[in-house]
Short mmCIF file of C-alpha atoms in Angstrom, two decimals:
data_model
loop_
_atom_site.label_atom_id
_atom_site.label_comp_id
_atom_site.label_asym_id
_atom_site.label_seq_id
_atom_site.Cartn_x
_atom_site.Cartn_y
_atom_site.Cartn_z
CA MET A 8 0.02 0.02 0.11
CA VAL A 9 2.94 2.44 0.86
CA VAL A 10 4.46 1.78 -2.38
CA LEU A 11 1.14 2.31 -4.25
CA PHE A 12 0.62 5.59 -2.45
CA LEU A 13 4.07 6.86 -3.02
CA GLY A 14 3.88 5.88 -6.58
CA ALA A 15 0.65 7.73 -6.92
CA ILE A 16 2.31 10.90 -5.56
CA VAL A 17 5.09 10.69 -7.92
CA GLY A 18 2.92 10.16 -10.88
CA PHE A 19 0.81 12.99 -9.87
CA ASN A 20 3.65 15.41 -9.20
CA PHE A 21 5.21 14.33 -12.59
CA SER A 22 2.01 14.91 -14.52
CA VAL A 23 1.30 18.25 -13.08
CA ASP A 24 5.03 19.31 -12.81
CA PRO A 25 4.25 22.62 -10.92
CA LEU A 26 7.99 23.63 -11.20
CA CYS A 27 8.50 22.82 -14.68
CA SER A 28 11.37 20.48 -13.65
CA TYR A 29 10.66 18.38 -16.75
CA CYS A 30 9.77 20.98 -19.34
CA GLU A 31 11.90 20.57 -22.30
CA ASN A 32 11.92 24.25 -23.23
CA ILE A 33 10.76 27.78 -22.08
CA SER A 34 7.36 28.55 -23.18
CA LEU A 35 5.24 31.46 -22.49
CA SER A 36 2.13 29.06 -22.40
CA HIS A 37 3.29 27.31 -19.43
CA LYS A 38 2.05 28.14 -15.75
CA THR A 39 4.73 27.43 -13.26
CA LEU A 40 5.64 28.28 -9.74
CA ASN A 41 9.30 27.94 -10.51
CA ARG A 42 10.79 31.47 -10.36
CA ARG A 43 13.72 30.73 -12.44
CA TYR A 44 11.57 29.46 -15.24
CA GLN A 45 9.46 32.65 -14.72
CA LEU A 46 12.32 34.91 -15.22
CA ALA A 47 13.26 33.13 -18.38
CA GLN A 48 9.67 33.58 -19.54
CA ILE A 49 10.02 37.43 -18.92
CA VAL A 50 13.03 37.43 -21.24
CA LEU A 51 11.03 35.81 -23.99
CA ASN A 52 8.35 38.31 -23.32
CA HIS A 53 10.79 41.00 -23.86
CA PRO A 54 13.22 40.19 -26.94
CA ASP A 55 13.88 43.93 -27.25
CA ALA A 56 15.55 44.06 -23.77
CA GLN A 57 18.92 45.69 -23.83
CA GLN A 58 20.24 45.63 -20.39
CA ILE A 59 19.76 42.94 -17.52
CA ILE A 60 20.17 43.11 -13.76
CA VAL A 61 21.26 39.86 -12.02
CA GLY A 62 21.43 39.69 -8.19
CA SER A 63 20.17 37.73 -5.26
CA SER A 64 17.17 38.95 -3.11
CA ARG A 65 19.48 42.05 -2.57
CA GLY A 66 19.02 42.98 -5.98
CA GLU A 67 15.08 42.73 -6.08
CA THR A 68 14.62 46.40 -4.66
CA THR A 69 15.82 47.91 -7.83
CA SER A 70 13.11 48.97 -10.30
CA PRO A 71 13.81 47.95 -13.85
CA GLN A 72 11.58 50.86 -15.12
CA TRP A 73 13.70 53.28 -13.12
CA MET A 74 16.88 51.64 -14.56
CA THR A 75 15.57 52.00 -18.12
CA GLU A 76 14.90 55.68 -17.62
CA ARG A 77 18.29 56.22 -16.10
CA THR A 78 20.32 54.55 -18.67
CA GLY A 79 18.08 54.60 -21.71
CA LEU A 80 18.17 50.91 -22.15
CA LYS A 81 15.36 48.76 -21.71
CA THR A 82 16.04 46.73 -18.48
CA LEU A 83 14.89 43.55 -17.10
CA ASN A 84 15.72 42.61 -13.41
CA LEU A 85 16.40 38.80 -13.23
CA SER A 86 17.34 38.78 -9.60
CA PHE A 87 16.37 35.76 -7.36
CA PRO A 88 16.61 35.04 -3.73
CA ALA A 89 19.95 33.37 -2.90
CA ALA A 90 21.21 33.45 -6.56
CA GLY A 91 24.80 32.43 -6.94
CA VAL A 92 27.17 32.27 -9.79
CA VAL A 93 25.21 29.44 -11.30
CA THR A 94 21.92 31.06 -11.48
CA LYS A 95 23.33 34.52 -12.49
CA GLU A 96 25.35 33.10 -15.39
CA THR A 97 22.50 30.91 -16.43
CA MET A 98 20.04 33.73 -16.77
CA ILE A 99 22.66 36.00 -18.58
CA ARG A 100 23.29 33.29 -21.02
CA PHE A 101 19.65 32.79 -21.60
CA ALA A 102 19.05 36.44 -22.16
CA LEU A 103 21.97 36.86 -24.48
CA ALA A 104 20.38 33.99 -26.67
CA HIS A 105 16.88 35.47 -26.70
CA ALA A 106 17.15 39.27 -26.49
CA GLN A 107 19.32 42.11 -27.72
CA ILE A 108 21.47 42.50 -24.47
CA LYS A 109 24.23 45.21 -24.63
CA LYS A 110 24.84 45.40 -20.90
CA VAL A 111 24.77 43.45 -17.79
CA ILE A 112 24.47 44.81 -14.25
CA TRP A 113 25.89 42.19 -11.73
CA TYR A 114 24.87 42.85 -8.06
CA ALA A 115 27.75 41.01 -6.38
CA ASP A 116 27.34 39.12 -3.18
CA TYR A 117 30.38 37.76 -1.17
CA PHE A 118 28.74 34.39 -0.59
CA GLU A 119 28.25 33.62 -4.20
CA LEU A 120 31.96 32.69 -4.54
CA ILE A 121 32.23 30.65 -1.42
CA ASP A 122 30.84 27.47 -3.02
CA ILE A 123 29.74 27.43 -6.77
CA VAL A 124 27.48 24.29 -6.02
CA ALA A 125 25.44 26.51 -3.48
CA ASP A 126 22.70 27.27 -5.93
CA ASN A 127 22.66 24.13 -8.09
CA GLU A 128 18.81 24.17 -7.85
CA THR A 129 19.07 25.70 -11.17
CA PHE A 130 19.59 22.40 -12.59
CA GLN A 131 16.17 21.21 -11.46
CA THR A 132 14.88 23.35 -14.23
CA LYS A 133 15.49 21.14 -17.32
CA ALA A 134 14.92 23.65 -19.81
CA LEU A 135 17.70 25.95 -18.30
CA VAL A 136 20.28 23.14 -17.96
CA PRO A 137 21.94 23.90 -21.36
CA PHE A 138 22.65 27.39 -20.22
CA SER A 139 24.12 26.09 -17.05
CA GLU A 140 26.51 23.57 -18.47
CA ASP A 141 29.41 25.88 -18.88
CA VAL A 142 29.62 26.62 -15.21
CA PHE A 143 30.17 22.97 -14.15
CA GLY A 144 30.68 21.18 -17.42
CA LYS A 145 28.23 19.09 -19.20
CA ASN A 146 28.41 15.68 -17.37
CA SER A 147 28.27 17.12 -13.67
CA SER A 148 25.43 19.29 -14.53
CA ALA A 149 23.39 16.35 -16.01
CA THR A 150 24.01 14.36 -12.96
CA VAL A 151 22.99 17.04 -10.56
CA ASP A 152 19.95 17.68 -12.69
CA PHE A 153 18.86 14.13 -12.87
CA PHE A 154 19.03 13.40 -9.08
CA SER A 155 17.73 16.79 -8.03
CA ARG A 156 14.62 16.45 -10.15
CA ALA A 157 13.88 12.91 -9.34
CA THR A 158 14.20 13.57 -5.55
CA LYS A 159 11.70 16.61 -5.85
CA LEU A 160 8.90 14.13 -7.06
CA LEU A 161 8.41 12.79 -3.55
CA ASP A 162 8.87 16.28 -1.90
CA ARG A 163 5.85 17.35 0.22
CA ASN A 164 6.33 20.92 -0.99
CA THR A 165 6.12 19.74 -4.71
CA PHE A 166 2.91 17.89 -3.77
CA GLU A 167 1.40 21.03 -2.37
CA ALA A 168 2.73 23.10 -5.23
CA SER A 169 0.93 20.82 -7.84
CA PHE A 170 -2.46 22.04 -6.33
CA ARG A 171 -1.19 25.76 -6.09
CA LYS A 172 -0.32 25.73 -9.82
CA PHE A 173 -4.13 25.54 -10.84
CA LYS A 174 -4.44 28.93 -9.35
CA SER A 175 -1.34 30.54 -10.84
CA SER A 176 -1.54 32.65 -13.87
CA ASN A 177 0.73 33.50 -16.63
CA ILE A 178 3.62 35.84 -16.79
CA LYS A 179 2.08 39.37 -17.44
CA SER A 180 3.27 41.19 -20.60
CA ASP A 181 4.33 44.30 -18.60
CA ASP A 182 6.26 42.16 -16.03
CA LEU A 183 10.06 43.17 -16.27
CA GLY A 184 11.06 41.00 -13.53
CA ALA A 185 11.90 41.80 -9.83
CA GLY A 186 11.20 45.26 -8.69
CA SER A 187 8.51 45.96 -11.45
CA ASP A 188 5.79 46.69 -8.96
CA LEU A 189 7.79 49.43 -7.30
CA ASP A 190 6.36 52.91 -7.36
CA ILE A 191 9.39 55.05 -8.71
CA ALA A 192 7.82 58.29 -7.49
CA LYS A 193 7.46 57.21 -3.90
CA CYS A 194 10.84 55.42 -3.98
CA SER A 195 12.63 58.57 -5.13
CA SER A 196 10.84 60.91 -2.67
CA GLU A 197 12.99 62.32 0.27
CA ASN A 198 10.18 61.32 2.45
CA PHE A 199 10.28 57.76 1.61
CA LYS A 200 10.21 55.31 4.61
CA PHE A 201 9.98 51.61 4.42
CA PRO A 202 7.28 50.19 6.68
CA GLU A 203 8.94 49.12 9.92
CA SER A 204 8.50 45.43 11.00
CA ARG A 205 7.04 44.43 14.38
CA ALA A 206 10.54 43.78 15.68
CA GLY A 207 11.97 46.93 14.43
CA LEU A 208 15.04 47.75 12.32
CA LYS A 209 17.75 47.27 15.05
CA THR A 210 16.41 43.80 15.73
CA ASP A 211 16.04 42.88 11.92
CA ILE A 212 19.84 43.99 11.54
CA GLU A 213 20.80 41.59 14.39
CA VAL A 214 18.81 38.59 12.96
CA PHE A 215 20.42 38.99 9.60
CA PHE A 216 23.92 39.62 11.13
CA ASP A 217 23.66 36.29 13.00
CA ASN A 218 22.31 34.31 10.00
CA TYR A 219 25.18 35.74 7.83
CA VAL A 220 28.09 35.08 9.96
CA HIS A 221 26.90 31.73 11.18
CA GLY A 222 26.38 30.01 7.61
CA ILE A 223 26.02 32.69 4.83
CA ILE A 224 29.61 34.38 4.80
CA ASP A 225 31.60 32.41 7.41
CA ARG A 226 33.90 30.70 5.02
CA PRO A 227 36.70 31.78 2.59
CA GLN A 228 35.67 32.18 -1.15
CA THR A 229 37.08 29.33 -3.39
CA GLN A 230 39.54 29.60 -6.18
CA SER A 231 37.34 27.58 -8.58
CA ALA A 232 34.39 29.85 -8.02
CA TYR A 233 36.45 33.02 -8.56
CA ARG A 234 38.10 31.70 -11.57
CA SER A 235 34.65 30.71 -12.99
CA PHE A 236 33.52 34.35 -12.34
CA GLU A 237 36.63 35.92 -13.91
CA ALA A 238 36.40 33.66 -16.95
CA PHE A 239 32.66 34.72 -17.48
CA MET A 240 33.43 38.37 -17.08
CA LYS A 241 36.06 37.84 -19.87
CA GLU A 242 33.72 35.94 -22.18
CA LEU A 243 31.02 38.83 -21.89
CA ARG A 244 33.56 41.45 -22.66
CA SER A 245 34.87 39.24 -25.63
CA LYS A 246 31.31 39.39 -26.93
CA GLY A 247 31.23 43.11 -26.58
CA ILE A 248 28.75 43.20 -23.78
CA ASP A 249 29.36 45.79 -21.14
CA VAL A 250 29.47 44.80 -17.65
CA GLU A 251 29.02 46.78 -14.45
CA VAL A 252 29.68 44.85 -11.17
CA VAL A 253 27.99 46.56 -8.10
CA ILE A 254 29.46 45.82 -4.78
CA LEU A 255 26.43 46.02 -2.49
CA PRO A 256 26.73 47.45 1.16
CA TYR A 257 25.68 45.96 4.59
CA HIS A 258 24.05 48.44 7.04
CA SER A 259 26.81 50.20 9.03
CA ILE A 260 25.78 48.48 12.33
CA PHE A 261 26.20 45.19 10.42
CA ARG A 262 29.46 46.18 8.87
CA SER A 263 30.97 47.54 12.09
CA ARG A 264 30.20 44.45 13.92
CA LEU A 265 31.78 42.33 11.33
CA GLU A 266 35.07 44.24 11.49
CA SER A 267 35.21 44.22 15.15
CA GLU A 268 33.77 40.82 16.07
CA TYR A 269 34.87 38.86 12.93
CA PRO A 270 37.84 40.45 11.47
CA THR A 271 38.86 37.39 9.55
CA ILE A 272 35.35 37.47 7.66
CA TYR A 273 35.78 41.15 7.32
CA LYS A 274 39.21 40.83 5.94
CA ASN A 275 38.07 38.15 3.36
CA HIS A 276 35.65 40.84 2.17
CA MET A 277 38.27 43.36 1.66
CA MET A 278 40.37 40.82 -0.31
CA TRP A 279 37.25 40.04 -2.45
CA ILE A 280 36.63 43.71 -3.35
CA GLU A 281 40.23 44.30 -4.20
CA ARG A 282 40.24 41.35 -6.56
CA ILE A 283 36.88 42.64 -8.25
CA ASN A 284 38.40 46.13 -8.55
CA LYS A 285 41.46 44.64 -10.39
CA LEU A 286 39.16 43.11 -13.05
CA GLN A 287 38.49 46.69 -14.20
CA GLU A 288 42.00 46.99 -15.76
CA GLU A 289 42.48 43.38 -16.40
CA VAL A 290 39.17 42.60 -17.98
CA GLY A 291 37.67 45.91 -18.80
CA ILE A 292 34.49 45.72 -16.64
CA GLU A 293 33.30 48.76 -14.80
CA VAL A 294 33.13 48.33 -10.80
CA LEU A 295 30.57 50.29 -8.66
CA ASN A 296 32.03 49.81 -5.25
CA ARG A 297 29.32 50.78 -2.78
CA PHE A 298 30.34 48.48 0.24
CA ASP A 299 30.33 51.52 2.54
CA GLY A 300 26.62 52.41 1.62
CA PRO A 301 24.78 54.73 -0.89
CA LYS A 302 25.50 58.39 -0.81
CA GLY A 303 23.23 60.13 1.68
CA ASP A 304 22.82 56.91 3.71
CA ASP A 305 21.20 57.87 7.18
CA GLN A 306 20.98 54.17 8.32
CA SER A 307 17.27 54.54 8.69
CA LEU A 308 14.17 52.89 7.19
CA LYS A 309 14.59 55.37 4.32
CA TYR A 310 17.53 53.40 3.14
CA TRP A 311 17.39 49.86 4.89
CA LYS A 312 14.79 47.09 5.25
CA ASP A 313 17.21 45.29 7.59
CA GLY A 314 20.81 44.57 7.85
CA VAL A 315 21.56 43.53 4.25
CA HIS A 316 18.64 44.72 1.91
CA LEU A 317 18.45 48.12 0.79
CA THR A 318 14.97 49.84 0.27
CA CYS A 319 14.11 51.03 -3.32
CA LYS A 320 15.19 54.53 -2.25
CA GLY A 321 18.71 53.02 -1.18
CA ALA A 322 18.89 50.93 -4.41
CA MET A 323 18.46 54.20 -6.45
CA ASP A 324 20.82 56.24 -4.33
CA LEU A 325 23.60 53.60 -5.07
CA TYR A 326 24.03 55.50 -8.26
CA ARG A 327 24.02 59.10 -6.96
#
C-alpha cells in the first residue's frame, strides 16, 4: 500500500510538474511556480531588452523601469533570492540567446563565490540546463539535474505546489522582473520610509547579522568559484557586452560588528573587493564599489529594510 501511495504521489507530481522541472523548453504558455523558469519567460516576453540586472534578493529592490529611465536601455531585473554564480550566469546566457542585450549589471554578493555548487537548484529546471553547463561542465550538470529533479517528485512541497499551480497565472506582458511593482515616484521621494517590522529595524539587523556570520559568509571564497566568475567576465567582454559589477553594502551596524567581532570574515570581504576592482583593468569591466553604503545613507528605514537589504530608495541612491 505504501509503495502504491508513493507511486501515486510521484505520478501526480510528474504529470502536473508545478515547477516545470521536466519542461523541455521555456514556453510562455506554461504556468509554473518556478521563479527561475518565470524569469526566463520574462526574457522571452521582451526580446527587445537591452540590459539585465542579475542579483540575489538584494537586487530585487531595484526598479527595472527606473533603470530603463536612468540608462536609456530597456532593462529586465532577473534577480532571484539566494542566486549565486550558477543562477546568474544561467540567466545571463539565456538572455543573450533570446534578447538584444548590450549591458549586464551584476549585483555582487560575497557568498556567491564561497561554493559554486550552492545554488545548483538551477539544474532542477531542465529547460535551463543547457545554459548552465558551462559553469560545471556538461556531465556534472546532467548528474545534479537528474538526481535533484527525481528527488523533488517525492517532496511534500512539490505535492502542495501541484495544487497551487491550478490557481497560478501566466506571466504578464508588462512584467519586467523583480522590482516591477515598485512605485518610482514614492521610492525617489526624500520622505520615503520603508514600513517598520514588528521587531524593529535594529532587531532585524541583528537577526540578519547572526544568520550571515553563522552560515552565509563565514567561509573563505574558493579559487574555483572566483576563476569561473573571472572567466565569465572575460567571455562577456569578448562578446562586446558591457558589464557593471555593483558591490552592495551592509548596514553600518552590521559592517561595524563584522569588522570588530569577525575580523577574518571582514578581511576576506576586503580581499574580495580588491580582486573585483582589479578586474576593471585586467578585463575591462566597470566596478561600482558601494560597500560603505549609498551616498546620503542615514542608516534609517529610508534606506534599509534590515541589515543587508536596501530599500528601493537606497537602491536608487547607489547611483548618486
